[in-house]
Structures are given as C-alpha cells and as structure tokens.
XYZ file of C-alpha atoms in Angstrom:
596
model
C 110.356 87.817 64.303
C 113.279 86.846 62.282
C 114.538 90.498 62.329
C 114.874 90.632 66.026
C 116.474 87.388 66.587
C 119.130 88.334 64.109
C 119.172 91.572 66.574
C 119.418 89.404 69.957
C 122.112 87.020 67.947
C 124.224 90.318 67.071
C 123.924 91.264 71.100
C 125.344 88.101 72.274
C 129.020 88.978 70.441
C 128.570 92.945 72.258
C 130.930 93.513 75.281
C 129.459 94.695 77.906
C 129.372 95.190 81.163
C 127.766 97.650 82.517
C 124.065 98.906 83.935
C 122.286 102.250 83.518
C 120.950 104.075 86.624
C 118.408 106.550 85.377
C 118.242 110.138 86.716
C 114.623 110.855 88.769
C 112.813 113.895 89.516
C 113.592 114.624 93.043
C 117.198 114.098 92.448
C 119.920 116.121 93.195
C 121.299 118.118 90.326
C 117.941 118.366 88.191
C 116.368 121.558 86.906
C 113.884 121.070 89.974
C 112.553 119.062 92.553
C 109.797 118.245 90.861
C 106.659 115.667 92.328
C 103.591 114.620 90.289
C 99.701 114.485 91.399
C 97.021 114.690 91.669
C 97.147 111.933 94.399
C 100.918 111.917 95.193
C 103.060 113.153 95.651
C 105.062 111.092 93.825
C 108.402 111.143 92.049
C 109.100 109.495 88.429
C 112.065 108.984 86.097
C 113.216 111.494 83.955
C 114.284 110.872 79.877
C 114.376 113.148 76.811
C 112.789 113.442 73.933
C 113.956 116.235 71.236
C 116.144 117.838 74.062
C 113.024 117.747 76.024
C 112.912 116.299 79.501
C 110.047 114.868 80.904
C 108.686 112.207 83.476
C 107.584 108.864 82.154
C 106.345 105.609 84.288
C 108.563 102.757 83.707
C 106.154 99.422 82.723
C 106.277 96.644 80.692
C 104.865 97.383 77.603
C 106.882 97.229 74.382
C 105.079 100.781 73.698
C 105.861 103.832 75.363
C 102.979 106.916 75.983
C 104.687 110.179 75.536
C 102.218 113.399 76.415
C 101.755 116.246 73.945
C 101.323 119.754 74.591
C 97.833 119.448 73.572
C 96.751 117.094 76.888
C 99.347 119.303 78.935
C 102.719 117.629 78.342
C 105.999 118.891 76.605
C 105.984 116.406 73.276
C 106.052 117.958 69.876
C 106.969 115.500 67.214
C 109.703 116.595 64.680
C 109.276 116.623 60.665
C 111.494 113.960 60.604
C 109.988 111.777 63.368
C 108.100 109.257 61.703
C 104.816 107.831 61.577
C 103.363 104.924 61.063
C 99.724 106.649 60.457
C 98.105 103.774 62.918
C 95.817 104.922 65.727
C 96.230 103.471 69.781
C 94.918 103.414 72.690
C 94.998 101.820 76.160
C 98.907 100.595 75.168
C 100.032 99.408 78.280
C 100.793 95.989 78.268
C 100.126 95.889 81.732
C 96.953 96.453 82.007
C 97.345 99.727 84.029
C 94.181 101.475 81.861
C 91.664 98.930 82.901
C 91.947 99.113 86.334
C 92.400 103.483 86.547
C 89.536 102.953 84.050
C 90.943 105.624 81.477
C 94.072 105.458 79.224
C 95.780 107.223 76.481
C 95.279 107.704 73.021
C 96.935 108.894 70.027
C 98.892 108.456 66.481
C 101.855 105.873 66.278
C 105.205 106.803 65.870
C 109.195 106.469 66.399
C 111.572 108.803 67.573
C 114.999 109.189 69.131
C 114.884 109.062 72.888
C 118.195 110.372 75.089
C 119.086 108.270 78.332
C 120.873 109.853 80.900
C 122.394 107.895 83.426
C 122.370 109.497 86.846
C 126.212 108.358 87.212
C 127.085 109.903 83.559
C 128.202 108.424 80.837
C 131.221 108.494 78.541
C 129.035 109.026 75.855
C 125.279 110.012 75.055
C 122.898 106.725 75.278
C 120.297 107.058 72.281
C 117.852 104.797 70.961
C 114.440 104.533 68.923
C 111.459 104.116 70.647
C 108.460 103.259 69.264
C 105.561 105.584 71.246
C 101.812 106.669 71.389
C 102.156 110.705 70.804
C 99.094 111.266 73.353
C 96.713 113.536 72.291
C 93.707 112.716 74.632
C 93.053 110.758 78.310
C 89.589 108.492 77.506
C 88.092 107.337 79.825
C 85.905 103.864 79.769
C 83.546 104.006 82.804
C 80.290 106.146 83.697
C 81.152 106.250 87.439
C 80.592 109.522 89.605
C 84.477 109.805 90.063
C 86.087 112.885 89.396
C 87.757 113.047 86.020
C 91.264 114.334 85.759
C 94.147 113.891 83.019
C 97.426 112.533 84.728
C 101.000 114.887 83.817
C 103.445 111.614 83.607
C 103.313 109.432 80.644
C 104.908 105.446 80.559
C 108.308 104.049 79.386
C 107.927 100.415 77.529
C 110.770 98.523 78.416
C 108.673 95.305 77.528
C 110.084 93.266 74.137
C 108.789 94.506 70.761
C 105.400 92.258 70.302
C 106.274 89.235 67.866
C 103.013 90.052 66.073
C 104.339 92.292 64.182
C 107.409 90.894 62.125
C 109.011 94.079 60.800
C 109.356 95.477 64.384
C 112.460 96.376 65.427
C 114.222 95.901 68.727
C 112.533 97.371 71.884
C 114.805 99.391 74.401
C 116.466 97.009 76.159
C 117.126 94.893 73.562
C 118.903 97.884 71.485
C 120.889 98.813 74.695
C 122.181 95.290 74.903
C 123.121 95.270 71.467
C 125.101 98.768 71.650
C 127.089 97.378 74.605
C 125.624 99.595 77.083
C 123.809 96.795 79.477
C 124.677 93.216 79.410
C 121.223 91.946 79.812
C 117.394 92.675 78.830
C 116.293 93.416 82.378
C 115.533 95.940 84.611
C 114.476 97.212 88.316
C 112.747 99.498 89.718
C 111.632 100.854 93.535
C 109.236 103.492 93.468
C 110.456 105.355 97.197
C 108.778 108.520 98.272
C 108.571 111.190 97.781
C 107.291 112.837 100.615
C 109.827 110.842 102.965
C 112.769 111.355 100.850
C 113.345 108.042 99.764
C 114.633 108.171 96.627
C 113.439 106.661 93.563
C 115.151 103.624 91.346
C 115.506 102.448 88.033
C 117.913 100.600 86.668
C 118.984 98.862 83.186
C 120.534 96.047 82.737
C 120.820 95.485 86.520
C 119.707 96.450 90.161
C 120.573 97.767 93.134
C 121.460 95.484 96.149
C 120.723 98.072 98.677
C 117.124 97.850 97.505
C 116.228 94.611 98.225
C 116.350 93.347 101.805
C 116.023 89.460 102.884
C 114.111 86.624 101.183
C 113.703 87.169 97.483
C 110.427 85.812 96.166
C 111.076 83.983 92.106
C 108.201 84.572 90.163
C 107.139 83.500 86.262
C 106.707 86.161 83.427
C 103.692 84.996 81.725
C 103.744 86.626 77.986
C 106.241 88.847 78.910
C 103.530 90.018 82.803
C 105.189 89.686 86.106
C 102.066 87.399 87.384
C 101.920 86.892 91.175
C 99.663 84.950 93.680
C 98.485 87.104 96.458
C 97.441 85.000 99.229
C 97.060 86.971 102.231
C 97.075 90.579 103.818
C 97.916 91.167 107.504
C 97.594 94.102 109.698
C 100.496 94.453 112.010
C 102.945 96.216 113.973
C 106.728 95.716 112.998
C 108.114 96.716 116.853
C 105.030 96.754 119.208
C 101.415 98.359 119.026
C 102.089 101.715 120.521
C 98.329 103.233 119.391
C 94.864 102.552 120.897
C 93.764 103.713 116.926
C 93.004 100.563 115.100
C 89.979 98.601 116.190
C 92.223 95.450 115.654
C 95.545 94.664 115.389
C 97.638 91.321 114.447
C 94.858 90.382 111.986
C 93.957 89.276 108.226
C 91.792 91.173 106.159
C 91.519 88.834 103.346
C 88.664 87.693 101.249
C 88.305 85.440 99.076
C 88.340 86.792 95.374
C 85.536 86.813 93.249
C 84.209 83.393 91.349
C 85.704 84.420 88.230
C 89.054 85.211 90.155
C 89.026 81.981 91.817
C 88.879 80.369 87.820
C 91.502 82.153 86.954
C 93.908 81.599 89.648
C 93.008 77.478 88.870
C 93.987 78.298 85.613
C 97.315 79.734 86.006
C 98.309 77.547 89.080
C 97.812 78.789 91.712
C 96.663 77.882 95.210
C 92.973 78.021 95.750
C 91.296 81.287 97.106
C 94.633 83.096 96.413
C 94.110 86.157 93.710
C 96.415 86.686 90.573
C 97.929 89.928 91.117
C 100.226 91.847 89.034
C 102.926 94.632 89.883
C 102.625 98.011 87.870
C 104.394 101.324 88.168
C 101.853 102.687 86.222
C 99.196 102.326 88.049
C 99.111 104.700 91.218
C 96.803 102.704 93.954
C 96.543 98.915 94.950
C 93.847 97.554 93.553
C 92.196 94.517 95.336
C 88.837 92.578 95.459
C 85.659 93.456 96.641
C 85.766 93.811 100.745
C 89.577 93.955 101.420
C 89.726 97.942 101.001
C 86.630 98.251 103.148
C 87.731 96.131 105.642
C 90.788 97.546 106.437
C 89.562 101.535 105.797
C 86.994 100.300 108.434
C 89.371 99.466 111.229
C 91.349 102.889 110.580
C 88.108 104.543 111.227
C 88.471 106.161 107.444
C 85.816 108.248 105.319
C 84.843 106.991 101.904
C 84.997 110.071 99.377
C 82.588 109.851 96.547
C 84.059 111.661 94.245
C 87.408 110.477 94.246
C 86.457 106.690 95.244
C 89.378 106.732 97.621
C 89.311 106.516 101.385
C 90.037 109.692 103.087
C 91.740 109.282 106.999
C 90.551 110.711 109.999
C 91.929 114.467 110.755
C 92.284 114.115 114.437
C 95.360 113.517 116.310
C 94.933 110.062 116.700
C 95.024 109.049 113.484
C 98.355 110.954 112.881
C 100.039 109.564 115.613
C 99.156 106.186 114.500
C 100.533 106.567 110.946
C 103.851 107.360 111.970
C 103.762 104.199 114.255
C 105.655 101.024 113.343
C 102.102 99.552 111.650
C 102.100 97.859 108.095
C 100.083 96.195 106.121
C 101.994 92.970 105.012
C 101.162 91.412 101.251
C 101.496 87.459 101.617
C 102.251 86.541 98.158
C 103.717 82.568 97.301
C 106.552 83.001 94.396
C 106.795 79.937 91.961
C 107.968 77.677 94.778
C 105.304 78.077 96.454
C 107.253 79.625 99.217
C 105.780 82.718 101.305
C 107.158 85.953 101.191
C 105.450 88.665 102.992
C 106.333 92.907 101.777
C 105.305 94.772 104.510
C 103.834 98.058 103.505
C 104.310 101.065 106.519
C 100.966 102.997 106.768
C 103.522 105.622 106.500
C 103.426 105.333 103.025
C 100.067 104.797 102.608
C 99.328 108.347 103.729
C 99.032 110.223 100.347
C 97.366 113.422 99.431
C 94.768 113.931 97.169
C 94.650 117.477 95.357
C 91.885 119.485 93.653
C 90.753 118.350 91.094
C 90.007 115.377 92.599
C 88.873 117.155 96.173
C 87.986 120.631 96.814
C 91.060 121.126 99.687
C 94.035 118.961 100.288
C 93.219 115.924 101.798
C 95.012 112.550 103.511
C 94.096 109.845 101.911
C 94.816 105.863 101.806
C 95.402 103.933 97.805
C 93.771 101.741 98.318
C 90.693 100.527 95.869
C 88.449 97.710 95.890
C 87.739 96.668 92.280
C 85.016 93.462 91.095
C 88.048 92.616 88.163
C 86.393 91.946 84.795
C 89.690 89.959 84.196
C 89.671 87.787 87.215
C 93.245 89.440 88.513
C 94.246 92.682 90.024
C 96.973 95.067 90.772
C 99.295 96.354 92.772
C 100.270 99.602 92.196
C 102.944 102.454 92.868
C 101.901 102.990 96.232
C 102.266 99.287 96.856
C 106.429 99.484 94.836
C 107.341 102.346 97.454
C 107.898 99.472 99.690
C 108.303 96.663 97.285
C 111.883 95.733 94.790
C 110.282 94.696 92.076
C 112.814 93.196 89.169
C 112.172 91.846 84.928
C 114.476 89.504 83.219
C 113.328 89.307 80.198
C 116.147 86.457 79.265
C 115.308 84.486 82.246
C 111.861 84.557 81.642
C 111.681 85.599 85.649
C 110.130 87.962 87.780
C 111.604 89.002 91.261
C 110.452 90.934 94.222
C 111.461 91.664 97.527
C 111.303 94.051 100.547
C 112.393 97.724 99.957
C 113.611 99.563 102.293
C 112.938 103.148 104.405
C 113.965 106.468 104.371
C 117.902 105.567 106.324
C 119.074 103.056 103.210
C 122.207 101.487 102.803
C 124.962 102.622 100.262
C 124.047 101.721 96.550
C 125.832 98.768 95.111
C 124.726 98.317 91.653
C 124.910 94.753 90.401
C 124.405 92.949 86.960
C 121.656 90.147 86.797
C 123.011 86.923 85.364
C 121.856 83.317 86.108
C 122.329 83.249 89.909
C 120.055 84.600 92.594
C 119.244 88.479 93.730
C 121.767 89.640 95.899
C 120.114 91.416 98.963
C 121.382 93.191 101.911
C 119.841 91.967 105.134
C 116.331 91.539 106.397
C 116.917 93.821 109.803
C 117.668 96.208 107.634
C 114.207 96.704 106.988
C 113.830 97.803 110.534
C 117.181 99.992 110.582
C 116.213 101.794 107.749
C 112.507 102.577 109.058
C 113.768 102.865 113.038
C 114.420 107.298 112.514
C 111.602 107.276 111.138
C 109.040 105.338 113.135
C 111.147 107.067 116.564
C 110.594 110.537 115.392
C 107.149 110.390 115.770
C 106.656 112.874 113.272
C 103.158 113.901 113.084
C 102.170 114.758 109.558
C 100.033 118.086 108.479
C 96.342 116.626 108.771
C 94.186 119.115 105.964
C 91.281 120.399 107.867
C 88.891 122.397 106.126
C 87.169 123.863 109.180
C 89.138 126.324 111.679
C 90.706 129.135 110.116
C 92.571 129.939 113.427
C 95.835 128.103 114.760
C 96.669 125.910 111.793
C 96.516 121.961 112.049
C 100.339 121.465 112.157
C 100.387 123.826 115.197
C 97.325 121.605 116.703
C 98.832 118.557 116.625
C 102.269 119.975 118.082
C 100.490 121.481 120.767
C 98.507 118.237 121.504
C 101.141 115.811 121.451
C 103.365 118.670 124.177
C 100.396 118.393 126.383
C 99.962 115.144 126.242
C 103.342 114.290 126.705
C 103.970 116.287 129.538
C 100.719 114.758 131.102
C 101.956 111.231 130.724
C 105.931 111.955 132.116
C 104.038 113.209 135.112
C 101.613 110.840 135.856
C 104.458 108.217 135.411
C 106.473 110.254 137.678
C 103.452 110.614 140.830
C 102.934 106.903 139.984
C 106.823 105.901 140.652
C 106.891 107.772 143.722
C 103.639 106.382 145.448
C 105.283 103.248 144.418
C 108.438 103.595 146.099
C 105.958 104.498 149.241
C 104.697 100.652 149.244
C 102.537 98.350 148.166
C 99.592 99.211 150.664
C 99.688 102.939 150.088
C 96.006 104.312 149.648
C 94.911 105.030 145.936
C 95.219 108.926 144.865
C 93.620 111.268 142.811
C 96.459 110.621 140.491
C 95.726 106.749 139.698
C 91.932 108.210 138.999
C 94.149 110.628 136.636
C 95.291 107.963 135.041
C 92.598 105.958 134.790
C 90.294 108.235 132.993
C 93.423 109.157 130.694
C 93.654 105.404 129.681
C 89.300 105.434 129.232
C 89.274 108.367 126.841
C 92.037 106.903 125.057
C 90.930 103.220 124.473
C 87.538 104.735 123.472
C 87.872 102.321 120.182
C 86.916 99.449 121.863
C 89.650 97.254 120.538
C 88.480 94.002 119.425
C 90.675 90.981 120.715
C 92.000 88.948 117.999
C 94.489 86.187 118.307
C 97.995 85.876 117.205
C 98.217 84.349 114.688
C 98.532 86.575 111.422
C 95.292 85.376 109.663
C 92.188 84.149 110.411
C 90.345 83.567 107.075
C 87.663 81.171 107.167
C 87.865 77.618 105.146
C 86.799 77.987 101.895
C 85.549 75.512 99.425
C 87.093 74.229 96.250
C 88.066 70.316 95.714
C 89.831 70.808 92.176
C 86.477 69.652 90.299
C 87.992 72.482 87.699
C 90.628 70.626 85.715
C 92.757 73.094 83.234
C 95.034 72.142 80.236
C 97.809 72.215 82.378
C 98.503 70.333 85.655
C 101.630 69.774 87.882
C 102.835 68.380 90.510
C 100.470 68.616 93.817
C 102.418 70.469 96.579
C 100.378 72.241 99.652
C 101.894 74.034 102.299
C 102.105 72.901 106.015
C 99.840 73.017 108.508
C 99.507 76.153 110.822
C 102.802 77.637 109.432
C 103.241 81.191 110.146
C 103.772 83.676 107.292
C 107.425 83.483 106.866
C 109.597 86.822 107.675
C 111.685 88.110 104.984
C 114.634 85.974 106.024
C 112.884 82.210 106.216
C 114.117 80.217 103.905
C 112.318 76.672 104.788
C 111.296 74.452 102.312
C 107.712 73.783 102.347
C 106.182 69.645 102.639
C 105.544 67.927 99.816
C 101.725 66.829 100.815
C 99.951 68.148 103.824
C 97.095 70.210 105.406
C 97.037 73.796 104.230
C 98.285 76.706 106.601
C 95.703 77.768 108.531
C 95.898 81.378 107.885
C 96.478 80.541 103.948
C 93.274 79.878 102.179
C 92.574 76.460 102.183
C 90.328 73.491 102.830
C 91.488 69.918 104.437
C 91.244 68.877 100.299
C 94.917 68.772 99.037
C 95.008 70.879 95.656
C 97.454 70.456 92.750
C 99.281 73.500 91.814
C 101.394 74.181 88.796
C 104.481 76.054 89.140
C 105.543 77.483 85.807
C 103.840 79.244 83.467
C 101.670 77.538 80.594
C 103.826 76.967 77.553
C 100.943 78.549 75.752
C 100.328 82.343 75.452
C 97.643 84.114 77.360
C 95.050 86.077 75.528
C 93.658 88.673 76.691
C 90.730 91.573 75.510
C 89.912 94.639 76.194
C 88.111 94.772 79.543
C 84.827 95.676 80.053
C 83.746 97.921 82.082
C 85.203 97.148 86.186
C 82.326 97.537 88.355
C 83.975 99.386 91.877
C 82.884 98.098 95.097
C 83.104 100.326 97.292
C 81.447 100.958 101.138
C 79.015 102.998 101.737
C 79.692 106.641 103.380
C-alpha cells in the first residue's frame, strides 16, 4: 500500500495534459475490419502484447485476461516475462464470470503491454501489466446451454488491489505517473458494429460527442460502478409506426427477487429498485426473473434452448419494426436520486447468434433473465452500445449518459477534472438516430427453410408491394374525398379495411400513457442497515425525466407512481458505505427463463 502511494505522490509533480484514444477493431487503418462472436457482432479495442495485437474488453479489474494460443488466442509469454507461479481464475473484478457463468483461468504473470493511441503518439506508450495468461474457459453451471470459448480477452484498468502490498501501480496509475494522462479515469461506448458506429475508449478523459443530455453521478463502491435500476419502459422515440408489439408506452418491470430487494436496502437504494452494474465484459443485459420474458413476449420472440437467448420472429413484420424509432428505456436514479432514463433502440438489440451456439445464423435479442445469487445484476455490452459509461478513479465517481447513433457529432476529446461531464445536446440523440430510423432498412432475417429467393430479396419485395398498395389506396381514398362527404363507400375503402384487419392481427392491448404501471409493492423500512441517511422520496406521479430534465426532486413526498413505491416514505442513503463490500464467489445462478 505504501508503495503505490509513494507512486500516486510521484504522479501529482508529472505534467500532463493529455488523454489516450485507443485504436478499435473496425477502425480505419487496421490490419482488418475485424468483429468478434459468437453472438455479435461486435467490435473491441485493440493493444499489443510482444508485437502482438489482439482484442481485449476494457473492465474494471486491476487484472487483465490475455488468451493463449492454446484456448485459440495469439499470447505466448516470453523467457523473460515473469511469473509469479500463482494460479487464477474468474479475475474480473466485475463480476462478468458469474453472470456468463464461465470465466478464465490460468498462471499469473507481468509483461510489457504497447498502447497505441488511435491519434499517434510522439512516442511509444508502454507499461507493465499484471495478467492471467489464459489457458482454459471453465465453466461453473450444469445448464443445457451450448458451451463455447469466447476469442476477446479483458483489459484491467481497475487500481492494483491494496491486499497485496508489494503490488505495483495498475495502468492508469503508471500512465499518470509517465505524464501521458492527467488523471486515473477512463470512458468507454461500446457502438456497433453492425451499424457502423464506432467504438470508444479513452484514458485519462472522454469524448463529449459521446454523451448527450442529462448526465447521471453515480458512487464507485470498492472501486464497482454500482447503479439503481428502477424502471424499464417500452416506447417509441418519434411515433408508433408498427402494429408489431402487443403493447406499446408501457413498463415491464418487476420487482427483484427477496434477496435483491436486501441488498438494494443495504446499499441505499430506493425500495423495489435492483442494484445493477455496467460491464463491457459481459455481452447481454442481465435482469431479474420475468423482465426478459415479459418483454420477448410482447415482440412475439422464440425462446432457444440451447443458447438461453430469445430468438425474433423471421417474418416481415418483425423487421420492419426493429428499424422503427422503438427503445427500450433503462430508468436508473444516480446518487441524487435524480432519474435518468438511456434509451436503448431495438435496433441494437438485434444481434446474431452464430454456430456454435445455433445450427444457422439467427436474430436474436441480449437479453437474459437471471435469479442473481448476489442480489444485483448487469448490464452488459449490448446495453453500453447505447449507454456513455465513464470511471474516475480519483473522484471516487461513476458517470453515465445517453450515447448516441450511427450520424454522431465531431469528436472533442476532453480531460475529466473536478467539474461536471460535458455533453453535447439531448436532440442529438434523435439527429443522430433520424437516417437511420427514416431509412427503413430492413435487416437480413436468417431463415432456415426456403432455399429459393433468399430472405433479403423477400423482404424487399414485400415492403415494394406493400408500399405501392398503400400510395394507392391513399391516392383512390383522396380522390373519393375530394368527390364529397356523401359519396357511396367503394370497393376501395373495403380494400382498405381488410388491409388495416390483417395488419392489426396482434390485437394490441391498450395501455395508458404514462411510462409505467408497476403495481405497489410492500416494504416499510422494518430492515435497518449499518448505514442510514437522510430520507428523500421522489414526487408524486412524476414522469421519467428525458435526458435534458434537470429538476430537483422534493425533499418528502409520495413516491412516483410509475417508480416502485408504497404511500410509506423510505430513507435512502446516497453515498457509498465507508466500509468495503465483500464479496464471494457466487454460487451457482439459477436462469429463469420462459418456457418455449
């Protein structure tokens, strides 16, 4: 411990000034485009290792998981690497392993790792990095999921663990020291992929252009970005264009399991809110039993067996409605207790699953139901390609905001000090996704069926006929118009009638406007922890506040309606417990999942 405040004391006399923008794999410039699967695609940051480049997930942990040739990746360590002759496993720090249910294992060991900035550098950026040479994927569960070893391994940019006193300096902390960022922080949005939005990492700072509107403040709890997740709404960002979804403008939350609700008591949050925490990691969101289900339900999804993923409908419906203006927006209540809703387009919830995990290519939505063993969950990559998600390690702060689409904004690096995340506006969030969303791209549905015309061609064909049908019938229908209110009914308002049947044959369910409608839970703070703060409780029937709301919430009053809630007031703590968590290994997570 000593050692590496002597380190952080030596960092504070450094000049610097600057941030590192890491190079990704679908950028510009690299050996190849290159995307990463089995349930992707997705795109990851790129670093060396012995010359060697190769993908790594950014994370938390103060240990990184580098992949050896013998589980399929490019590591070999040198003579002169060396080794601490201690065995790991499951090394993420946040908890990525026990929710995928499978993690890495291997020998200890430090090595030189090469950072190359995706702007260049006047020099080369080196430091030692203390890593798990992977020699096997084990898994922890007996479920009926198909088993497959992932290609990407993790980058630790978490603080060396103070357990061990003759650690050294993690990578942030040596970068700060050499002068090449001027704080121990970083950012990251994950983009896509598959709609060319390109990935982000940054040291030492962020990108502006990446975070749009309200930015939610949130503690670091032994060095984990812990969250309250409070809500999730089904919506449409510009109107509901799509007779698809059974319902529309609606909540799909449940309350979290018992030993969820104890937990979120614990750490201070409101009641029947879940603990969530953000991990780029981890590849799907992970949420309690009955919110997956729910929402697969509505979108008239298939649960696959072997992959324990929700598979979407191949018809033309369903394709048309992903490329709609519909999101799934994540309520979650930063340390303020202030709402801040990231609104997820289904857009990017349509990700394909590869053999070995299916026998063809299929569409399918990351989404997982999980009964938590830890009494939290997790929010995954496919929740960060919509989500800014920001560490400051100094501040002892998490932040996240909205990310935005495919048309961003130019890139304006900044530096994190003491003030607040600067953002670019929140209608950018709807300029950036407008091309997009107006396109009405429909995206390849993988049928295994029809070897004939293929499903691209299909859908192209169906959407031209079906376009040409509607311009028409609006056409007959303006010109009987223009004949009069009392001209007799035609074949062509029967046209359109039965058009209009076969297409609302969903039976949409009414629902009212409001963007929840959870039921009243109990709870009258019987459960008293070590810590306690000040009792604030949000206002009656507020709305979940759009990314730009900045109002301060009441002192004392009724819950929100669509928060959870009862009429009892509830105390909740703000900050983080001076105290440090512990936590175990997790047994094994029992999946809920629905039925096929």
């Amino acid at each position: 411990m000593l050692l590496r405040r002597l380190y952080l004391a030596a960092a504070t006399f450094a000049s610097a000034s600057a941030q590192i923008q890491l190079r990704w794999s679908t950028d510009l410039g690299a050996n190849e485009n290159r995307t990463y699967g089995p349930d992707g695609p997705w795109q990851a940051p790129l670093l060396k290792l012995n010359d060697t480049e190769m993908p790594l997930w950014p994370g938390g942990s103060g240990v990184s998981e580098i992949l050896t040739k013998s589980v399929g990746g490019d590591y070999t360590p040198r003579r002169d690497t060396l080794k601490t002759g201690t065995s790991r496993a499951w090394s993420d720090g946040w908890f990525a392993s026990a929710f995928m249910g499978a993690g890495w294992a291997g020998m200890e060991a430090s090595d030189g790792m090469v950072i190359d900035s995706r702007m260049g550098t006047s020099h080369e950026i080196k430091v030692n990095v203390t890593l798990v040479a992977a020699t096997s994927w084990n898994s922890s569960t007996n479920s009926d999921t198909t088993a497959y070893t992932p290609t990407v391994g993790t980058l630790g940019l978490g603080p060396r663990s103070e357990r061990h006193e003759t650690a050294g300096p993690g990578i942030l902390e040596q970068l700060r020291i050499s002068g090449d960022i001027d704080r121990t922080a970083f950012s990251v949005h994950m983009g896509s992929a598959a709609l060319g939005i390109p990935g982000s990492l940054v040291l030492g700072g962020y990108e502006q252009n990446r975070a749009l509107g309200q930015v939610g403040t949130f503690a670091l709890q032994d060095s984990i970005p812990v969250m309250f997740l409070r809500d999730i709404i089904f919506d449409f960002q510009i109107r509901n264009q799509s007779f698809y979804p059974i319902k529309s403008n609606a909540s799909f939350w449940t309350n979290p399991t018992d030993l969820g609700m104890q937990y979120t008591k614990y750490v201070g949050g409101a009641a029947g809110s879940a603990v969530v925490i953000p991990n780029p990691a981890s590849p799907y969101i992970y949420l309690p039993p009955g919110i997956c289900e729910a929402i697969a339900e509505n979108l008239h999804m298939t649960y696959h067996n072997k992959s324990g993923l929700y598979l979407w409908d191949t018809d033309l419906s369903a394709q048309l409605f992903v490329n709609q203006s519909a999101y799934l927006g994540f309520v979650l209540a930063d340390s303020s207790a202030t709402n801040i809703t990231i609104k997820v387009p289904f857009q990017l919830l349509n990700l394909t699953l590869e053999p070995p995990l299916v026998e063809q290519k299929a569409s399918y939505f990351p989404c997982q139901s999980i009964n938590s063993s830890y009494g939290f969950w997790q929010l995954g990559r496919a929740f960060l390609q919509a989500a800014f998600l920001a560490v400051d390690y100094e501040s002892n702060v998490t932040y996240m905001a909205q990310a935005p689409g495919p048309r961003m904004e130019q890139s304006i690096v900044k530096k994190f000090d003491d003030s607040a995340i600067s953002t670019n506006p929140a209608k950018s969030f709807v300029t950036t996704w407008g091309d997009a969303w107006d396109k009405g791209q429909v995206f390849q549905s993988f049928d295994t069926g029809d070897k004939g015309l293929t499903a691209g061609g299909k859908a192209g064909i169906a959407v031209g006929v079906i376009g040409a049908v509607l311009a028409l019938v609006w056409l007959l229908r303006r010109r009987r118009k223009q004949k009069g209110p009392g001209s007799p009914p035609d074949a062509v308002d029967k046209a359109f009638l039965w058009l209009n049947g076969k297409r609302g044959k969903s039976q949409r369910a009414q629902v009212a406007s409001q963007t929840s409608s959870m039921a009243e839970m109990g709870g009258n703070g019987e459960m008293h922890m070590r810590y306690q703060a000040e009792p604030k409780v949000l206002r009656e029937r507020s709305h979940v506040s759009e990314l730009d709301s900045r109002s301060p919430l009441t002192e004392m009053g009724p819950p929100l309606s669509h928060e959870i809630g009862s009429t009892d007031r509830h105390p909740v703590r703000h900050e983080a417990p001076d105290d440090h968590m512990v936590y175990e290994m997790p047994a094994n997570s029992e999946r809920a999942h629905k039925a096929q």
